[in-house]
Coordinates of C-alpha atoms and ligand atoms in Angstrom, one line a residue:
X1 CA 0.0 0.0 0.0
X2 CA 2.5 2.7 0.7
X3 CA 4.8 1.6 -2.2
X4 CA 1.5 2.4 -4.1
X5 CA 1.0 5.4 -2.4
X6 CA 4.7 6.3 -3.5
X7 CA 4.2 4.9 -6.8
X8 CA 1.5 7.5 -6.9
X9 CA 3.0 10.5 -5.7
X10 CA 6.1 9.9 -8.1
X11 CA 3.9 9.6 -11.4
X12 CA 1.8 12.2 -10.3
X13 CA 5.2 14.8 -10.0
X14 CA 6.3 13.5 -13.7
X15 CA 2.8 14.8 -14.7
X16 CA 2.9 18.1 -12.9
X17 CA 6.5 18.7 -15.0
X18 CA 3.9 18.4 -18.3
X19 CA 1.8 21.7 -17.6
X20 CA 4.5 23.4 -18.6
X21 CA 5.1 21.3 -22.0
X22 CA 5.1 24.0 -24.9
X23 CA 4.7 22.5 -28.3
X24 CA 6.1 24.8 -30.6
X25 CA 8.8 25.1 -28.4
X26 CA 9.1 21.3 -28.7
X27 CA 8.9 20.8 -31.9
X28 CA 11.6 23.6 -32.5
X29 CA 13.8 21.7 -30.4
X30 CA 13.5 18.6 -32.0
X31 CA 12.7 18.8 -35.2
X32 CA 14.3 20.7 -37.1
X33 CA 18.1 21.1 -38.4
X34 CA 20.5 19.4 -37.2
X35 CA 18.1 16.5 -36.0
X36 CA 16.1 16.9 -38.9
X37 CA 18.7 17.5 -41.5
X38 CA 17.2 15.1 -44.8
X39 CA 20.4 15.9 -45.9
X40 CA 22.1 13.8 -43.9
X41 CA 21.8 9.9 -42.8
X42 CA 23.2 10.2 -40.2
X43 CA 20.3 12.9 -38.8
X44 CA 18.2 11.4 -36.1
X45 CA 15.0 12.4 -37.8
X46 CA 16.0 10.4 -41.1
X47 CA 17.0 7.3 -39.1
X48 CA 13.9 6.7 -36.9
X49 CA 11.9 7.5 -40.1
X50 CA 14.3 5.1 -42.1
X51 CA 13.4 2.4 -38.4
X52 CA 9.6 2.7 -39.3
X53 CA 9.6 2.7 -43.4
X54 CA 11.7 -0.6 -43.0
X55 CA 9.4 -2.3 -40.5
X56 CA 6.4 -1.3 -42.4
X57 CA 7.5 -2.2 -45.8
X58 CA 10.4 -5.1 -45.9
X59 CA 8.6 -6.9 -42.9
X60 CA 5.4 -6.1 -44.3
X61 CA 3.0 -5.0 -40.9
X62 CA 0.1 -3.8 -41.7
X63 CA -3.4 -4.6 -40.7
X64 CA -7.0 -2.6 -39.9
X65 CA -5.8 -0.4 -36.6
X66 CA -2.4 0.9 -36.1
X67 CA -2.4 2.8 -32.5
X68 CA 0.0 5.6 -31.9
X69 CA 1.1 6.2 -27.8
X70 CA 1.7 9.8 -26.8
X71 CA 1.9 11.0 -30.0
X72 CA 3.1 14.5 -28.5
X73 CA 2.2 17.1 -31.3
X74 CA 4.6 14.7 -33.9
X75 CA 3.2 13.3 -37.3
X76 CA 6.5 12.1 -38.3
X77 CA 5.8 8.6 -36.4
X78 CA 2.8 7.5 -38.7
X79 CA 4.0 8.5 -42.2
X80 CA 5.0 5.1 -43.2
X81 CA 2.3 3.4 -41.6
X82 CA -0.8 5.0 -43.0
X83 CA -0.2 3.4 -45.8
X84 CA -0.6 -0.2 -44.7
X85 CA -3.7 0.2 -42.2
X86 CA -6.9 1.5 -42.9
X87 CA -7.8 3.4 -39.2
X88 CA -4.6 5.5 -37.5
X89 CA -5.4 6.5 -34.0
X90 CA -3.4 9.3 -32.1
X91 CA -3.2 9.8 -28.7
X92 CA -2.0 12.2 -25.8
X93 CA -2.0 13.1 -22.6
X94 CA -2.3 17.1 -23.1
X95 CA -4.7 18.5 -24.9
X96 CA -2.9 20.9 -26.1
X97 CA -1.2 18.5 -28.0
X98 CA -4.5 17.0 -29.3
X99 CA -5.2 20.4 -30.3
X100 CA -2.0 20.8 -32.5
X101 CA -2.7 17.2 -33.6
X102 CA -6.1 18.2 -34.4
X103 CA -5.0 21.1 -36.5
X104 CA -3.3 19.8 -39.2
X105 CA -5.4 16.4 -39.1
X106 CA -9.0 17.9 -39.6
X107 CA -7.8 22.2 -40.5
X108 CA -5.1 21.5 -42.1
X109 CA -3.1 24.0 -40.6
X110 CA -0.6 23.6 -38.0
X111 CA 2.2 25.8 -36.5
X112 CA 4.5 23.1 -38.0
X113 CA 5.5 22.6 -41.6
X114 CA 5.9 18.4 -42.0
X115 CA 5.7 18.9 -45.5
X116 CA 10.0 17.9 -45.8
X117 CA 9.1 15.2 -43.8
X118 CA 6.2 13.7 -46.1
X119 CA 8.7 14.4 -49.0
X120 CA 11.2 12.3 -47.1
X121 CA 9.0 9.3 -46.2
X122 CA 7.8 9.5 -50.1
X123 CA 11.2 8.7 -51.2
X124 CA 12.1 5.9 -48.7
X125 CA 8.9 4.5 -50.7
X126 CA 10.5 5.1 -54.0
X127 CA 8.0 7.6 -54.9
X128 CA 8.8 11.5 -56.2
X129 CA 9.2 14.1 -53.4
X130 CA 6.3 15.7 -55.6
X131 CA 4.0 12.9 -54.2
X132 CA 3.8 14.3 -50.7
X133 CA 0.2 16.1 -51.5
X134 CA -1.2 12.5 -51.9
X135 CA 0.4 11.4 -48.8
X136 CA -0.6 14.3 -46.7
X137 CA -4.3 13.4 -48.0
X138 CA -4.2 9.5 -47.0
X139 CA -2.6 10.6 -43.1
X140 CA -6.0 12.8 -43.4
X141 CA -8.1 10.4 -44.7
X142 CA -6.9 7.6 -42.0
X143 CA -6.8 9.0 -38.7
X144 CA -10.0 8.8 -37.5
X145 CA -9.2 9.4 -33.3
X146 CA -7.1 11.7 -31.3
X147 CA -7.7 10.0 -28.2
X148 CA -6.4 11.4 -24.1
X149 CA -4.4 8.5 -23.2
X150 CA -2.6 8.2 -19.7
X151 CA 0.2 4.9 -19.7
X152 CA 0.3 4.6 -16.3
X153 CA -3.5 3.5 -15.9
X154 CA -4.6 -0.2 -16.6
X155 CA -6.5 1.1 -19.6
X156 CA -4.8 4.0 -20.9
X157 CA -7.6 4.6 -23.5
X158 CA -10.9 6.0 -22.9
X159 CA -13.6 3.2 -22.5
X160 CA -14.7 1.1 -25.4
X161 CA -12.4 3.6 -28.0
X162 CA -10.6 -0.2 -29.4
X163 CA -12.3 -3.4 -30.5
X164 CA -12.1 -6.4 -27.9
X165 CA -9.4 -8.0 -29.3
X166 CA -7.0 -4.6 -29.4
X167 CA -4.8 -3.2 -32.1
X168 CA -3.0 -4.5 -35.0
X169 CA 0.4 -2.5 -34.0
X170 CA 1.4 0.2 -31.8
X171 CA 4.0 2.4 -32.2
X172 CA 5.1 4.6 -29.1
X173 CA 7.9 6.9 -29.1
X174 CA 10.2 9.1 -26.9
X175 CA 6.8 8.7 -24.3
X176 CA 7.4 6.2 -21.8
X177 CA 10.9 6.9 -20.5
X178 CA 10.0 10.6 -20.5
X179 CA 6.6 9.8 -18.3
X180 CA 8.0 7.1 -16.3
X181 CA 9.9 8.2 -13.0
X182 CA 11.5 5.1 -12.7
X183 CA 12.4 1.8 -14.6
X184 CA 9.6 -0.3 -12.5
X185 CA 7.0 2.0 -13.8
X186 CA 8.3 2.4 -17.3
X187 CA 8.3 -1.7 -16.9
X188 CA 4.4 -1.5 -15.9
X189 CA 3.3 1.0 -18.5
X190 CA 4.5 -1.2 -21.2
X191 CA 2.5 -3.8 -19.7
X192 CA -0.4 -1.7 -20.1
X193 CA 0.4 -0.9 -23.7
X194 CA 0.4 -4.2 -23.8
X195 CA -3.7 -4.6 -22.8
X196 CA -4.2 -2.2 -26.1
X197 CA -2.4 -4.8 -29.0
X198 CA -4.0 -7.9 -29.8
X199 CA -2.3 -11.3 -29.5
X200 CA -0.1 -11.6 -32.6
X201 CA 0.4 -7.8 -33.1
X202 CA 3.4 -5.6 -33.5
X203 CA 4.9 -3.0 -31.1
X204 CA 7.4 -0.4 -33.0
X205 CA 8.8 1.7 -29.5
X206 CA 11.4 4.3 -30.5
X207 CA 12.9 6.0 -27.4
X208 CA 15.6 8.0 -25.6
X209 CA 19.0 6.0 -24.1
X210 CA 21.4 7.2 -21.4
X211 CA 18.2 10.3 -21.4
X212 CA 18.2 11.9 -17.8
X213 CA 15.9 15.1 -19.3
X214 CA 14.9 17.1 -21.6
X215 CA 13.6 20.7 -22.2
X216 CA 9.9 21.2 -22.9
X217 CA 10.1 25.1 -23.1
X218 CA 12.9 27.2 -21.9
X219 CA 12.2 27.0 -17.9
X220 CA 10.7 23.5 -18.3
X221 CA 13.1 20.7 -18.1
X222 CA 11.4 17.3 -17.3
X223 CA 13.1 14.6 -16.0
X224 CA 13.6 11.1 -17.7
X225 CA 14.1 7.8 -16.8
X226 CA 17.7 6.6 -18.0
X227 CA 17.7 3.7 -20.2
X228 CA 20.3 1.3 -21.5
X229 CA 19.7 -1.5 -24.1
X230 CA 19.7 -4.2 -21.9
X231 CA 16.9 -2.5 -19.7
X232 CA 15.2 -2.0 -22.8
X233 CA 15.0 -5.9 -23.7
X234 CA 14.2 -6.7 -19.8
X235 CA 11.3 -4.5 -19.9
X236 CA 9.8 -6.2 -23.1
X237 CA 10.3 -9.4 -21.9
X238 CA 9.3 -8.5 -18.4
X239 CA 6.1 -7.0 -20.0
X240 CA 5.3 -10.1 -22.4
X241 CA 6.6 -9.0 -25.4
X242 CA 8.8 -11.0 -28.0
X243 CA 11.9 -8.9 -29.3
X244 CA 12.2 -9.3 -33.0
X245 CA 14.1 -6.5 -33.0
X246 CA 16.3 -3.7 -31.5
X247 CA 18.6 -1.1 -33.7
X248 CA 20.9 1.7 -32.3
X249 CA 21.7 4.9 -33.2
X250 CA 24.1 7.0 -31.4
X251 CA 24.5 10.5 -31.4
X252 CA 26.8 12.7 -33.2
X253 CA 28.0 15.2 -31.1
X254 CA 26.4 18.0 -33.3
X255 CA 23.3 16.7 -32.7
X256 CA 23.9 17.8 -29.0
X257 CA 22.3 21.3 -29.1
X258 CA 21.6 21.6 -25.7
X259 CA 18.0 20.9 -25.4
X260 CA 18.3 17.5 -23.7
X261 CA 21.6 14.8 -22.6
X262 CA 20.4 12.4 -24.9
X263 CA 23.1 9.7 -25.9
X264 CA 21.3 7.1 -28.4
X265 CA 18.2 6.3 -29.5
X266 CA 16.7 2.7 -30.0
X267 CA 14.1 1.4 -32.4
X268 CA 12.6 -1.7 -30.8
X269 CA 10.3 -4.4 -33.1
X270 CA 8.3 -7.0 -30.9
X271 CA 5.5 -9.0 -30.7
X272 CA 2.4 -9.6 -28.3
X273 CA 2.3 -13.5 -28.8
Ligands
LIG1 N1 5.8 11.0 -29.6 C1 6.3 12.3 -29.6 C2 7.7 12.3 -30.3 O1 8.1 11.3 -30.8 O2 8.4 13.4 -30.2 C3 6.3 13.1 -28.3 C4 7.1 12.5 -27.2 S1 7.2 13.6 -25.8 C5 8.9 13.4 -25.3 C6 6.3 12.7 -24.5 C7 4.8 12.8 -24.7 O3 4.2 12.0 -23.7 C8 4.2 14.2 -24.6 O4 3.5 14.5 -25.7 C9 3.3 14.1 -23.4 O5 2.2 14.9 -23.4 C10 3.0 12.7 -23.3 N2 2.6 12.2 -21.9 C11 2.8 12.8 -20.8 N3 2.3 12.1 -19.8 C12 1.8 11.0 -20.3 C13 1.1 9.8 -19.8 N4 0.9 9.7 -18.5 N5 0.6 8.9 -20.7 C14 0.8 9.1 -22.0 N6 1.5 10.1 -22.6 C15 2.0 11.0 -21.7

């Protein structure tokens, strides 16, 4: 009971830390040049997208609902894959990330031009840069849900929002480390990822290693939980997952520009049995 209690108190801190999370300030720091330099392969942007076109495409997932976890205001993370399910869902804890979410989904507008970044993903896919318009309309056409989602509860999803059976994939990325105040409860909220795939499905989790913060505005600096690899493949197994599996990047030191202490990144495949 009082390691509950604790358990508690300690999510409940991580979550204050997010009031202050600004999105164009976010986005800013993250993506755009140097990290999202299409330029360059050896950009972080290019190589998670590079991660997600290969998984979606060589090992062919695909299916009728792919679920995206604390999608943040980010669009990047479902490019390849609303080509290969019919329904996208989105998800996040803020609304004001919904709401930037929301924007370019149903307005189309948005503080954030992703049109380099639909270019990008149309050339992984051997299509011309020129086909972005056509992708832009199918991420449109395909995400029918941008659902409030909290990890740390049993059923992170508003009641009844997924079929019985659960998801055909989920991808998740740079959420639960940076939610999480401590490895146990990054551990649990994978299990309750878990309760949203069905047996069979994919999990595609992208996230921060050797992470300790990062900056969510220029006074807001939220704390994250500090993962190596081999924490990374406990907490899947320890969760239930099969690793298919896990790929590396490490960072350049250019890419250090002093928004976060960031050392790698890792792009995790597994599977629910
Ligand atoms: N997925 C995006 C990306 O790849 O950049 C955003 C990642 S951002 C570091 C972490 C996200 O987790 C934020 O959008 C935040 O609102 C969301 N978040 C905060 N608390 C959460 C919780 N308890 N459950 C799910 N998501 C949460």
């Amino acid at each position: 009971m009082e390691r509950e209690n604790r358990r508690e108190k300690a999510v409940a801190a991580v979550a204050a830390f997010y009031r202050g999370f600004d999105p164009k300030e976010y986005l800013k720091y993250n993506y755009t040049p140097p990290r999202a330099d299409f330029s360059r392969s050896d950009s972080i942007v290019p190589w998670k997208l590079n991660c997600l076109h290969k998984a979606f495409n060589e090992d062919a997932i695909k299916g009728d609902i792919l679920v995206d976890v604390g999608s943040g205001p980010t669009l990047y993370q479902v490019m390849s894959g609303c080509e290969h399910f019919n329904r996208v869902i989105l998800s996040d804890f803020l609304e004001v990330n919904r709401n930037e979410l929301n924007k370019w989904i149903k307005d189309g507008e948005s503080n954030f031009d992703w049109t380099p970044y639909l270019q990008h993903v149309c050339e992984l896919e051997g299509r011309s840069s020129s086909a972005w318009q056509v992708k832009a309309a199918r991420l449109r056409s395909v995400v029918t849900d941008i659902f409030p989602v909290n990890v740390h509860d049993p059923n992170p999803f508003p009641p009844r929002s997924l079929p019985a059976s659960g998801a055909d994939c989920l991808v998740s990325s740079f959420c639960l480390e940076s939610v999480s105040p401590d490895i146990s409860s990054f551990t649990d909220a994978l299990c309750n990822l878990s309760s949203l795939l069905r047996n069979g499905g994919h999990l595609l989790l992208i996230g921060a290693l050797g992470e300790s913060f990062y900056m969510a505005a220029p006074d807001v600096r939220i704390p994250v939980v500090p993962l190596d690899e081999a924490q990374v493949c406990s907490s899947l197994s320890a969760s239930g997952f099969d690793l298919l599996q896990l790929s590396v990047y490490r960072l350049t030191p250019d890419m250090l520009v002093g928004v976060d202490d960031v050392k790698g990144v890792f792009f995790a495949k597994a599977r629910k049995p």
